[in-house]
PDB file of C-alpha atoms in Angstrom:
ATOM      1  CA  UNK A 183    -109.408 200.219 -97.519  1.00 96.00           C
ATOM      2  CA  UNK A 184    -111.740 203.293 -97.647  1.00 96.00           C
ATOM      3  CA  UNK A 185    -114.923 201.633 -98.941  1.00 96.00           C
ATOM      4  CA  UNK A 186    -118.014 203.821 -99.127  1.00 93.00           C
ATOM      5  CA  UNK A 187    -120.968 202.829 -96.902  1.00 91.00           C
ATOM      6  CA  UNK A 188    -122.764 201.576-100.043  1.00 91.00           C
ATOM      7  CA  UNK A 189    -119.860 199.341-101.119  1.00 92.00           C
ATOM      8  CA  UNK A 190    -121.036 195.722-101.398  1.00 89.00           C
ATOM      9  CA  UNK A 191    -119.146 193.663 -98.815  1.00 90.00           C
ATOM     10  CA  UNK A 192    -121.591 190.765 -98.862  1.00 86.00           C
ATOM     11  CA  UNK A 193    -119.104 188.303-100.355  1.00 87.00           C
ATOM     12  CA  UNK A 194    -116.733 188.904 -97.418  1.00 85.00           C
ATOM     13  CA  UNK A 195    -119.195 188.133 -94.618  1.00 75.00           C
ATOM     14  CA  UNK A 196    -117.717 184.691 -93.982  1.00 71.00           C
ATOM     15  CA  UNK A 197    -114.149 185.984 -93.924  1.00 75.00           C
ATOM     16  CA  UNK A 198    -112.149 187.843 -91.308  1.00 84.00           C
ATOM     17  CA  UNK A 199    -112.732 191.238 -92.924  1.00 89.00           C
ATOM     18  CA  UNK A 200    -111.471 194.463 -91.404  1.00 92.00           C
ATOM     19  CA  UNK A 201    -112.153 198.018 -92.566  1.00 94.00           C
ATOM     20  CA  UNK A 202    -109.469 200.713 -92.697  1.00 95.00           C
ATOM     21  CA  UNK A 203    -110.981 204.189 -92.967  1.00 95.00           C
ATOM     22  CA  UNK A 204    -109.967 207.694 -91.921  1.00 95.00           C
ATOM     23  CA  UNK A 205    -113.347 209.344 -92.657  1.00 95.00           C
ATOM     24  CA  UNK A 206    -115.216 209.258 -89.348  1.00 96.00           C
ATOM     25  CA  UNK A 207    -118.730 209.319 -90.817  1.00 95.00           C
ATOM     26  CA  UNK A 208    -118.144 206.318 -93.101  1.00 95.00           C
ATOM     27  CA  UNK A 209    -116.103 204.505 -90.470  1.00 95.00           C
ATOM     28  CA  UNK A 210    -118.943 204.727 -87.941  1.00 95.00           C
ATOM     29  CA  UNK A 211    -121.423 203.213 -90.384  1.00 94.00           C
ATOM     30  CA  UNK A 212    -119.205 200.139 -90.622  1.00 93.00           C
ATOM     31  CA  UNK A 213    -118.841 200.053 -86.826  1.00 93.00           C
ATOM     32  CA  UNK A 214    -122.625 200.064 -86.441  1.00 93.00           C
ATOM     33  CA  UNK A 215    -122.876 197.312 -89.072  1.00 90.00           C
ATOM     34  CA  UNK A 216    -120.655 195.132 -86.897  1.00 89.00           C
ATOM     35  CA  UNK A 217    -117.423 195.218 -88.892  1.00 90.00           C
ATOM     36  CA  UNK A 218    -114.005 195.196 -87.252  1.00 90.00           C
ATOM     37  CA  UNK A 219    -112.168 198.486 -87.765  1.00 92.00           C
ATOM     38  CA  UNK A 220    -108.403 198.800 -88.048  1.00 88.00           C
ATOM     39  CA  UNK A 221    -106.463 202.048 -88.008  1.00 83.00           C
ATOM     40  CA  UNK A 222    -103.683 200.787 -90.239  1.00 83.00           C
ATOM     41  CA  UNK A 223    -103.340 197.807 -92.554  1.00 83.00           C
ATOM     42  CA  UNK A 224    -100.690 195.244 -91.590  1.00 81.00           C
ATOM     43  CA  UNK A 225     -99.986 191.641 -92.571  1.00 83.00           C
ATOM     44  CA  UNK A 226    -103.226 191.082 -94.468  1.00 91.00           C
ATOM     45  CA  UNK A 227    -103.793 188.063 -96.675  1.00 93.00           C
ATOM     46  CA  UNK A 228    -105.780 190.247 -99.081  1.00 95.00           C
ATOM     47  CA  UNK A 229    -106.117 194.023 -99.260  1.00 96.00           C
ATOM     48  CA  UNK A 230    -108.954 195.524-101.313  1.00 97.00           C
ATOM     49  CA  UNK A 231    -108.166 199.119-102.263  1.00 98.00           C
ATOM     50  CA  UNK A 232    -111.351 201.048-103.076  1.00 97.00           C
ATOM     51  CA  UNK A 233    -110.051 203.881-105.235  1.00 97.00           C
ATOM     52  CA  UNK A 234    -110.804 207.394-103.887  1.00 94.00           C
ATOM     53  CA  UNK A 235    -111.166 210.557-105.965  1.00 90.00           C
ATOM     54  CA  UNK A 236    -107.716 211.839-105.000  1.00 91.00           C
ATOM     55  CA  UNK A 237    -105.058 210.462-107.359  1.00 93.00           C
ATOM     56  CA  UNK A 238    -102.264 210.984-104.838  1.00 92.00           C
ATOM     57  CA  UNK A 239    -104.216 209.268-102.067  1.00 94.00           C
ATOM     58  CA  UNK A 240    -105.076 206.356-104.374  1.00 96.00           C
ATOM     59  CA  UNK A 241    -101.398 205.790-105.163  1.00 97.00           C
ATOM     60  CA  UNK A 242    -100.479 205.995-101.489  1.00 95.00           C
ATOM     61  CA  UNK A 243    -103.116 203.379-100.674  1.00 96.00           C
ATOM     62  CA  UNK A 244    -101.770 201.067-103.377  1.00 98.00           C
ATOM     63  CA  UNK A 245     -98.242 201.454-101.983  1.00 97.00           C
ATOM     64  CA  UNK A 246     -99.388 200.624 -98.461  1.00 95.00           C
ATOM     65  CA  UNK A 247    -101.413 197.620 -99.604  1.00 97.00           C
ATOM     66  CA  UNK A 248     -98.607 196.289-101.817  1.00 97.00           C
ATOM     67  CA  UNK A 249     -96.162 196.414 -98.911  1.00 95.00           C
ATOM     68  CA  UNK A 250     -98.453 194.723 -96.388  1.00 94.00           C
ATOM     69  CA  UNK A 251    -100.726 192.202 -98.123  1.00 96.00           C
ATOM     70  CA  UNK A 252    -100.124 188.970-100.024  1.00 96.00           C
ATOM     71  CA  UNK A 253    -102.796 189.787-102.619  1.00 97.00           C
ATOM     72  CA  UNK A 254    -103.739 193.330-103.612  1.00 98.00           C
ATOM     73  CA  UNK A 255    -107.081 193.962-105.303  1.00 98.00           C
ATOM     74  CA  UNK A 256    -107.768 197.402-106.807  1.00 98.00           C
ATOM     75  CA  UNK A 257    -111.416 198.287-107.373  1.00 97.00           C
ATOM     76  CA  UNK A 258    -112.816 201.575-108.639  1.00 96.00           C
ATOM     77  CA  UNK A 259    -115.043 203.528-110.978  1.00 95.00           C
ATOM     78  CA  UNK A 260    -113.890 205.228-114.162  1.00 94.00           C
ATOM     79  CA  UNK A 261    -115.111 208.537-112.750  1.00 93.00           C
ATOM     80  CA  UNK A 262    -112.696 208.092-109.840  1.00 93.00           C
ATOM     81  CA  UNK A 263    -109.698 207.470-112.077  1.00 95.00           C
ATOM     82  CA  UNK A 264    -109.435 203.679-112.019  1.00 97.00           C
ATOM     83  CA  UNK A 265    -108.313 203.483-115.652  1.00 95.00           C
ATOM     84  CA  UNK A 266    -105.398 205.889-115.198  1.00 96.00           C
ATOM     85  CA  UNK A 267    -104.352 203.945-112.087  1.00 97.00           C
ATOM     86  CA  UNK A 268    -104.624 200.710-114.093  1.00 97.00           C
ATOM     87  CA  UNK A 269    -102.394 202.152-116.804  1.00 97.00           C
ATOM     88  CA  UNK A 270     -99.815 203.434-114.293  1.00 97.00           C
ATOM     89  CA  UNK A 271     -99.746 200.085-112.481  1.00 98.00           C
ATOM     90  CA  UNK A 272     -99.166 198.119-115.688  1.00 97.00           C
ATOM     91  CA  UNK A 273     -96.249 200.385-116.577  1.00 97.00           C
ATOM     92  CA  UNK A 274     -94.586 199.180-113.380  1.00 98.00           C
ATOM     93  CA  UNK A 275     -95.663 195.529-113.219  1.00 98.00           C
ATOM     94  CA  UNK A 276     -96.444 194.661-116.831  1.00 97.00           C
ATOM     95  CA  UNK A 277     -99.561 192.709-117.926  1.00 96.00           C
ATOM     96  CA  UNK A 278    -102.102 192.084-115.151  1.00 96.00           C
ATOM     97  CA  UNK A 279    -105.442 190.271-114.873  1.00 97.00           C
ATOM     98  CA  UNK A 280    -108.385 192.658-114.967  1.00 97.00           C
ATOM     99  CA  UNK A 281    -112.163 192.798-115.285  1.00 97.00           C
ATOM    100  CA  UNK A 282    -113.885 195.914-116.646  1.00 96.00           C
ATOM    101  CA  UNK A 283    -117.658 196.172-116.178  1.00 94.00           C
ATOM    102  CA  UNK A 284    -120.406 198.696-115.392  1.00 91.00           C
ATOM    103  CA  UNK A 285    -118.179 201.784-115.775  1.00 93.00           C
ATOM    104  CA  UNK A 286    -115.606 200.343-113.423  1.00 96.00           C
ATOM    105  CA  UNK A 287    -112.593 198.068-113.286  1.00 97.00           C
ATOM    106  CA  UNK A 288    -111.019 195.592-110.887  1.00 97.00           C
ATOM    107  CA  UNK A 289    -107.473 194.239-111.142  1.00 98.00           C
ATOM    108  CA  UNK A 290    -105.060 192.425-108.842  1.00 98.00           C
ATOM    109  CA  UNK A 291    -101.446 191.459-108.230  1.00 98.00           C
ATOM    110  CA  UNK A 292     -99.185 189.993-105.545  1.00 97.00           C
ATOM    111  CA  UNK A 293     -97.132 191.592-102.807  1.00 96.00           C
ATOM    112  CA  UNK A 294     -94.357 193.829-104.099  1.00 97.00           C
ATOM    113  CA  UNK A 295     -92.134 196.735-103.149  1.00 96.00           C
ATOM    114  CA  UNK A 296     -92.379 198.183-106.654  1.00 97.00           C
ATOM    115  CA  UNK A 297     -94.665 200.984-105.482  1.00 98.00           C
ATOM    116  CA  UNK A 298     -92.454 202.308-102.698  1.00 96.00           C
ATOM    117  CA  UNK A 299     -92.157 205.687-104.411  1.00 96.00           C
ATOM    118  CA  UNK A 300     -95.984 205.977-104.402  1.00 96.00           C
ATOM    119  CA  UNK A 301     -96.055 206.005-100.598  1.00 93.00           C
ATOM    120  CA  UNK A 302     -97.587 209.080 -99.029  1.00 87.00           C
ATOM    121  CA  UNK A 303     -94.995 211.557 -97.760  1.00 87.00           C
ATOM    122  CA  UNK A 304     -95.642 213.189 -94.394  1.00 89.00           C
ATOM    123  CA  UNK A 305     -97.779 216.347 -94.423  1.00 90.00           C
ATOM    124  CA  UNK A 306     -95.843 219.170 -96.071  1.00 88.00           C
ATOM    125  CA  UNK A 307     -96.085 222.929 -95.733  1.00 90.00           C
ATOM    126  CA  UNK A 308     -97.216 224.580 -98.967  1.00 88.00           C
ATOM    127  CA  UNK A 309     -96.493 228.075-100.298  1.00 88.00           C
ATOM    128  CA  UNK A 310     -99.483 229.335 -98.276  1.00 90.00           C
ATOM    129  CA  UNK A 311     -97.653 228.382 -95.070  1.00 92.00           C
ATOM    130  CA  UNK A 312     -99.957 225.537 -93.998  1.00 95.00           C
ATOM    131  CA  UNK A 313     -99.439 221.773 -93.786  1.00 95.00           C
ATOM    132  CA  UNK A 314    -101.636 219.675 -96.092  1.00 93.00           C
ATOM    133  CA  UNK A 315    -101.537 216.119 -97.409  1.00 92.00           C
ATOM    134  CA  UNK A 316    -102.984 213.979-100.178  1.00 87.00           C
ATOM    135  CA  UNK A 317    -106.707 213.299 -99.915  1.00 87.00           C
ATOM    136  CA  UNK A 318    -107.774 216.361 -97.915  1.00 92.00           C
ATOM    137  CA  UNK A 319    -110.075 219.081 -99.217  1.00 88.00           C
ATOM    138  CA  UNK A 320    -108.176 221.928-100.907  1.00 85.00           C
ATOM    139  CA  UNK A 321    -104.794 220.292-100.474  1.00 82.00           C
ATOM    140  CA  UNK A 322    -103.354 222.349-103.319  1.00 78.00           C
ATOM    141  CA  UNK A 323    -104.121 225.787-101.917  1.00 85.00           C
ATOM    142  CA  UNK A 324    -106.453 227.909 -99.821  1.00 93.00           C
ATOM    143  CA  UNK A 325    -110.115 227.423-100.732  1.00 93.00           C
ATOM    144  CA  UNK A 326    -111.553 230.643-102.193  1.00 94.00           C
ATOM    145  CA  UNK A 327    -114.727 230.403-100.122  1.00 95.00           C
ATOM    146  CA  UNK A 328    -112.811 229.949 -96.879  1.00 96.00           C
ATOM    147  CA  UNK A 329    -110.554 232.879 -97.746  1.00 96.00           C
ATOM    148  CA  UNK A 330    -113.627 235.056 -98.398  1.00 96.00           C
ATOM    149  CA  UNK A 331    -115.182 234.114 -95.057  1.00 97.00           C
ATOM    150  CA  UNK A 332    -111.924 234.618 -93.150  1.00 97.00           C
ATOM    151  CA  UNK A 333    -111.608 238.138 -94.531  1.00 97.00           C
ATOM    152  CA  UNK A 334    -115.219 238.923 -93.587  1.00 97.00           C
ATOM    153  CA  UNK A 335    -114.956 237.868 -89.929  1.00 98.00           C
ATOM    154  CA  UNK A 336    -115.235 240.784 -87.474  1.00 97.00           C
ATOM    155  CA  UNK A 337    -112.178 241.939 -85.549  1.00 97.00           C
ATOM    156  CA  UNK A 338    -113.742 240.647 -82.321  1.00 98.00           C
ATOM    157  CA  UNK A 339    -115.448 237.287 -81.951  1.00 98.00           C
ATOM    158  CA  UNK A 340    -117.339 235.560 -79.122  1.00 98.00           C
ATOM    159  CA  UNK A 341    -115.458 233.652 -76.436  1.00 98.00           C
ATOM    160  CA  UNK A 342    -116.326 230.034 -77.286  1.00 98.00           C
ATOM    161  CA  UNK A 343    -116.109 229.232 -81.011  1.00 98.00           C
ATOM    162  CA  UNK A 344    -116.487 226.074 -83.070  1.00 98.00           C
ATOM    163  CA  UNK A 345    -115.250 225.472 -86.612  1.00 98.00           C
ATOM    164  CA  UNK A 346    -117.540 222.816 -88.112  1.00 98.00           C
ATOM    165  CA  UNK A 347    -115.807 220.819 -90.833  1.00 97.00           C
ATOM    166  CA  UNK A 348    -112.541 222.486 -89.910  1.00 97.00           C
ATOM    167  CA  UNK A 349    -110.419 220.696 -92.522  1.00 96.00           C
ATOM    168  CA  UNK A 350    -106.723 221.445 -92.140  1.00 96.00           C
ATOM    169  CA  UNK A 351    -107.417 224.560 -90.082  1.00 97.00           C
ATOM    170  CA  UNK A 352    -107.372 227.607 -92.352  1.00 97.00           C
ATOM    171  CA  UNK A 353    -110.551 229.183 -90.935  1.00 97.00           C
ATOM    172  CA  UNK A 354    -109.543 228.212 -87.419  1.00 98.00           C
ATOM    173  CA  UNK A 355    -106.265 230.049 -87.838  1.00 98.00           C
ATOM    174  CA  UNK A 356    -108.200 233.170 -88.874  1.00 98.00           C
ATOM    175  CA  UNK A 357    -110.526 232.850 -85.879  1.00 98.00           C
ATOM    176  CA  UNK A 358    -107.638 232.633 -83.425  1.00 98.00           C
ATOM    177  CA  UNK A 359    -106.220 235.874 -84.804  1.00 97.00           C
ATOM    178  CA  UNK A 360    -109.372 237.752 -83.749  1.00 98.00           C
ATOM    179  CA  UNK A 361    -109.885 239.410 -80.372  1.00 98.00           C
ATOM    180  CA  UNK A 362    -112.051 237.870 -77.680  1.00 98.00           C
ATOM    181  CA  UNK A 363    -111.631 234.191 -78.508  1.00 98.00           C
ATOM    182  CA  UNK A 364    -110.945 232.068 -75.421  1.00 98.00           C
ATOM    183  CA  UNK A 365    -111.484 228.591 -76.883  1.00 98.00           C
ATOM    184  CA  UNK A 366    -111.887 227.048 -80.332  1.00 98.00           C
ATOM    185  CA  UNK A 367    -113.156 223.563 -81.145  1.00 98.00           C
ATOM    186  CA  UNK A 368    -112.092 222.160 -84.506  1.00 98.00           C
ATOM    187  CA  UNK A 369    -114.580 219.461 -85.510  1.00 98.00           C
ATOM    188  CA  UNK A 370    -113.586 217.435 -88.574  1.00 98.00           C
ATOM    189  CA  UNK A 371    -114.557 214.001 -89.914  1.00 97.00           C
ATOM    190  CA  UNK A 372    -111.463 213.362 -92.069  1.00 96.00           C
ATOM    191  CA  UNK A 373    -108.583 212.302 -89.848  1.00 96.00           C
ATOM    192  CA  UNK A 374    -106.043 213.078 -92.582  1.00 95.00           C
ATOM    193  CA  UNK A 375    -107.186 216.705 -92.498  1.00 96.00           C
ATOM    194  CA  UNK A 376    -107.391 216.908 -88.708  1.00 97.00           C
ATOM    195  CA  UNK A 377    -103.839 215.601 -88.377  1.00 96.00           C
ATOM    196  CA  UNK A 378    -102.740 218.488 -90.603  1.00 96.00           C
ATOM    197  CA  UNK A 379    -104.769 220.918 -88.493  1.00 97.00           C
ATOM    198  CA  UNK A 380    -102.861 219.776 -85.408  1.00 97.00           C
ATOM    199  CA  UNK A 381     -99.661 220.808 -87.174  1.00 97.00           C
ATOM    200  CA  UNK A 382    -101.103 224.134 -88.349  1.00 97.00           C
ATOM    201  CA  UNK A 383    -102.734 225.177 -85.069  1.00 97.00           C
ATOM    202  CA  UNK A 384    -100.367 225.195 -82.099  1.00 96.00           C
ATOM    203  CA  UNK A 385    -102.506 227.597 -80.050  1.00 97.00           C
ATOM    204  CA  UNK A 386    -103.410 226.157 -76.609  1.00 98.00           C
ATOM    205  CA  UNK A 387    -106.934 227.544 -76.987  1.00 98.00           C
ATOM    206  CA  UNK A 388    -107.617 224.985 -79.740  1.00 98.00           C
ATOM    207  CA  UNK A 389    -109.267 221.614 -79.143  1.00 98.00           C
ATOM    208  CA  UNK A 390    -109.421 218.948 -81.863  1.00 98.00           C
ATOM    209  CA  UNK A 391    -112.350 216.587 -82.375  1.00 98.00           C
ATOM    210  CA  UNK A 392    -112.370 213.723 -84.895  1.00 98.00           C
ATOM    211  CA  UNK A 393    -116.140 213.497 -85.198  1.00 98.00           C
ATOM    212  CA  UNK A 394    -119.229 214.031 -87.318  1.00 97.00           C
ATOM    213  CA  UNK A 395    -120.075 217.734 -87.136  1.00 97.00           C
ATOM    214  CA  UNK A 396    -123.750 217.065 -87.827  1.00 96.00           C
ATOM    215  CA  UNK A 397    -124.199 215.053 -84.605  1.00 97.00           C
ATOM    216  CA  UNK A 398    -121.366 216.378 -82.405  1.00 97.00           C
ATOM    217  CA  UNK A 399    -122.386 217.061 -78.795  1.00 96.00           C
ATOM    218  CA  UNK A 400    -120.304 219.800 -77.125  1.00 97.00           C
ATOM    219  CA  UNK A 401    -119.798 219.833 -73.361  1.00 96.00           C
ATOM    220  CA  UNK A 402    -121.277 223.339 -73.302  1.00 97.00           C
ATOM    221  CA  UNK A 403    -122.991 225.466 -75.923  1.00 98.00           C
ATOM    222  CA  UNK A 404    -120.837 227.610 -78.192  1.00 98.00           C
ATOM    223  CA  UNK A 405    -121.120 231.378 -78.471  1.00 98.00           C
ATOM    224  CA  UNK A 406    -120.190 231.313 -82.157  1.00 98.00           C
ATOM    225  CA  UNK A 407    -119.731 228.951 -85.102  1.00 98.00           C
ATOM    226  CA  UNK A 408    -117.800 229.419 -88.347  1.00 98.00           C
ATOM    227  CA  UNK A 409    -118.079 226.983 -91.226  1.00 97.00           C
ATOM    228  CA  UNK A 410    -117.582 226.242 -94.879  1.00 96.00           C
ATOM    229  CA  UNK A 411    -119.729 223.088 -94.994  1.00 94.00           C
ATOM    230  CA  UNK A 412    -119.070 220.324 -97.506  1.00 88.00           C
ATOM    231  CA  UNK A 413    -121.696 219.577-100.117  1.00 77.00           C
ATOM    232  CA  UNK A 414    -120.407 216.404-101.749  1.00 51.00           C
ATOM    233  CA  UNK A 415    -120.769 212.759-100.822  1.00 54.00           C
ATOM    234  CA  UNK A 416    -118.229 211.157-103.128  1.00 52.00           C
ATOM    235  CA  UNK A 417    -118.749 212.796-106.508  1.00 55.00           C
ATOM    236  CA  UNK A 418    -122.430 213.503-105.942  1.00 56.00           C
ATOM    237  CA  UNK A 419    -123.612 216.897-104.710  1.00 55.00           C
ATOM    238  CA  UNK A 420    -125.761 216.687-101.592  1.00 74.00           C
ATOM    239  CA  UNK A 421    -127.363 219.903-100.346  1.00 85.00           C
ATOM    240  CA  UNK A 422    -128.719 217.918 -97.404  1.00 90.00           C
ATOM    241  CA  UNK A 423    -125.212 217.740 -95.958  1.00 92.00           C
ATOM    242  CA  UNK A 424    -124.839 221.528 -95.768  1.00 94.00           C
ATOM    243  CA  UNK A 425    -128.374 221.825 -94.426  1.00 95.00           C
ATOM    244  CA  UNK A 426    -127.484 219.338 -91.688  1.00 96.00           C
ATOM    245  CA  UNK A 427    -124.468 221.497 -90.795  1.00 97.00           C
ATOM    246  CA  UNK A 428    -126.759 224.543 -90.411  1.00 97.00           C
ATOM    247  CA  UNK A 429    -129.168 222.627 -88.178  1.00 97.00           C
ATOM    248  CA  UNK A 430    -126.262 221.309 -86.105  1.00 98.00           C
ATOM    249  CA  UNK A 431    -124.778 224.786 -85.716  1.00 98.00           C
ATOM    250  CA  UNK A 432    -128.091 226.140 -84.403  1.00 98.00           C
ATOM    251  CA  UNK A 433    -128.343 223.249 -81.947  1.00 97.00           C
ATOM    252  CA  UNK A 434    -124.812 223.803 -80.596  1.00 98.00           C
ATOM    253  CA  UNK A 435    -125.171 227.557 -80.036  1.00 98.00           C
ATOM    254  CA  UNK A 436    -126.353 229.491 -77.002  1.00 98.00           C
ATOM    255  CA  UNK A 437    -129.656 231.406 -77.358  1.00 97.00           C
ATOM    256  CA  UNK A 438    -127.641 234.497 -78.346  1.00 97.00           C
ATOM    257  CA  UNK A 439    -125.176 232.528 -80.460  1.00 98.00           C
ATOM    258  CA  UNK A 440    -123.868 233.637 -83.852  1.00 98.00           C
ATOM    259  CA  UNK A 441    -123.046 231.821 -87.082  1.00 98.00           C
ATOM    260  CA  UNK A 442    -120.697 232.902 -89.894  1.00 98.00           C
ATOM    261  CA  UNK A 443    -120.935 230.735 -92.986  1.00 97.00           C
ATOM    262  CA  UNK A 444    -119.793 230.625 -96.618  1.00 97.00           C
ATOM    263  CA  UNK A 445    -121.434 228.585 -99.367  1.00 95.00           C
ATOM    264  CA  UNK A 446    -121.227 228.187-103.120  1.00 93.00           C
ATOM    265  CA  UNK A 447    -123.706 230.590-104.667  1.00 91.00           C
ATOM    266  CA  UNK A 448    -125.858 227.934-106.307  1.00 90.00           C
ATOM    267  CA  UNK A 449    -126.604 226.078-103.054  1.00 93.00           C
ATOM    268  CA  UNK A 450    -130.130 226.693-101.636  1.00 91.00           C
ATOM    269  CA  UNK A 451    -129.422 227.215 -97.938  1.00 95.00           C
ATOM    270  CA  UNK A 452    -131.527 230.328 -97.281  1.00 96.00           C
ATOM    271  CA  UNK A 453    -134.706 228.503 -96.224  1.00 96.00           C
ATOM    272  CA  UNK A 454    -132.811 226.229 -93.835  1.00 96.00           C
ATOM    273  CA  UNK A 455    -131.048 229.234 -92.303  1.00 97.00           C
ATOM    274  CA  UNK A 456    -134.362 231.043 -91.765  1.00 97.00           C
ATOM    275  CA  UNK A 457    -135.837 227.928 -90.141  1.00 97.00           C
ATOM    276  CA  UNK A 458    -132.843 227.559 -87.832  1.00 98.00           C
ATOM    277  CA  UNK A 459    -132.190 231.225 -86.889  1.00 98.00           C
ATOM    278  CA  UNK A 460    -134.361 234.215 -86.027  1.00 97.00           C
ATOM    279  CA  UNK A 461    -132.129 236.657 -87.862  1.00 97.00           C
ATOM    280  CA  UNK A 462    -130.276 235.890 -91.107  1.00 97.00           C
ATOM    281  CA  UNK A 463    -128.183 238.452 -92.977  1.00 97.00           C
ATOM    282  CA  UNK A 464    -126.406 237.929 -96.275  1.00 96.00           C
ATOM    283  CA  UNK A 465    -123.042 239.667 -96.295  1.00 95.00           C
ATOM    284  CA  UNK A 466    -121.216 240.922 -99.402  1.00 92.00           C
ATOM    285  CA  UNK A 467    -119.879 237.867-101.217  1.00 91.00           C
ATOM    286  CA  UNK A 468    -118.407 237.173-104.636  1.00 92.00           C
ATOM    287  CA  UNK A 469    -119.525 235.797-107.973  1.00 90.00           C
ATOM    288  CA  UNK A 470    -119.039 232.233-106.844  1.00 93.00           C
ATOM    289  CA  UNK A 471    -119.749 232.419-103.115  1.00 95.00           C
ATOM    290  CA  UNK A 472    -122.262 233.902-100.693  1.00 96.00           C
ATOM    291  CA  UNK A 473    -121.686 234.768 -97.049  1.00 97.00           C
ATOM    292  CA  UNK A 474    -124.186 234.591 -94.208  1.00 98.00           C
ATOM    293  CA  UNK A 475    -124.300 235.917 -90.651  1.00 98.00           C
ATOM    294  CA  UNK A 476    -127.096 234.329 -88.631  1.00 98.00           C
ATOM    295  CA  UNK A 477    -127.972 234.966 -84.983  1.00 98.00           C
ATOM    296  CA  UNK A 478    -130.333 233.762 -82.260  1.00 97.00           C
ATOM    297  CA  UNK A 479    -130.966 230.106 -83.099  1.00 97.00           C
ATOM    298  CA  UNK A 480    -134.559 228.889 -83.019  1.00 92.00           C
ATOM    299  CA  UNK A 481    -135.471 226.725 -80.059  1.00 72.00           C
TER     300      UNK A 481
END
């Protein structure tokens, strides 16, 4: 359940191993490696829960595994909260076998309904008026960078718009409130977030794509793109991910297409923007974020 593409699955090659994953980019790497993919765990002999960064999502995964597998194995790094999960699990089940090594821990137990109250509730509407759920980016509130970009969007936007890395739909909602928009494509790799976006965006002009924004191929070029690109792979910062979003945006746009983008101030995206677009303008931002408006993608 939710292993990273670098997770060592070598010991399982001779077994009937299936991968459950809601992150499209990681899921596809396992598809290309020849693994069987399942959308939901059920009746497994063994479930290996690879602990994610989100505490709430980790507990929900444990609850699902405990209810559906005969043996549940929990594996994770200390930096992802494995020790706190270990402590919480022992409070419920008592002493458990465990191995701690190389800044991580693995422990296991048998099938049980003792974690029923850890199960993930359905997406819920927060005080901001949007549905979110455990494990999605900015599930506790509106991201400050996205809010800054939404406020900076012009009152009129081009007809065909894409929101790359749309998350649970906050920027998309702002786009659809502008004049001139005839269609909006929400492109998001995390299915948990896209499912929330479907609840938040009921506008018939919206189309939802569970896909990798860096390689997505639209049916026709977009007139405009908005985005708050991610810059983490796991816990590690990766400026290459945001740079790939910029390159993808330029590729998806018409020759006169326009990009509106927000980024954390420390991220070095200016050179990539200048390589991808003929005209790049930095808009007024904030102490923590910078805004860009780029036009006329390079061909």
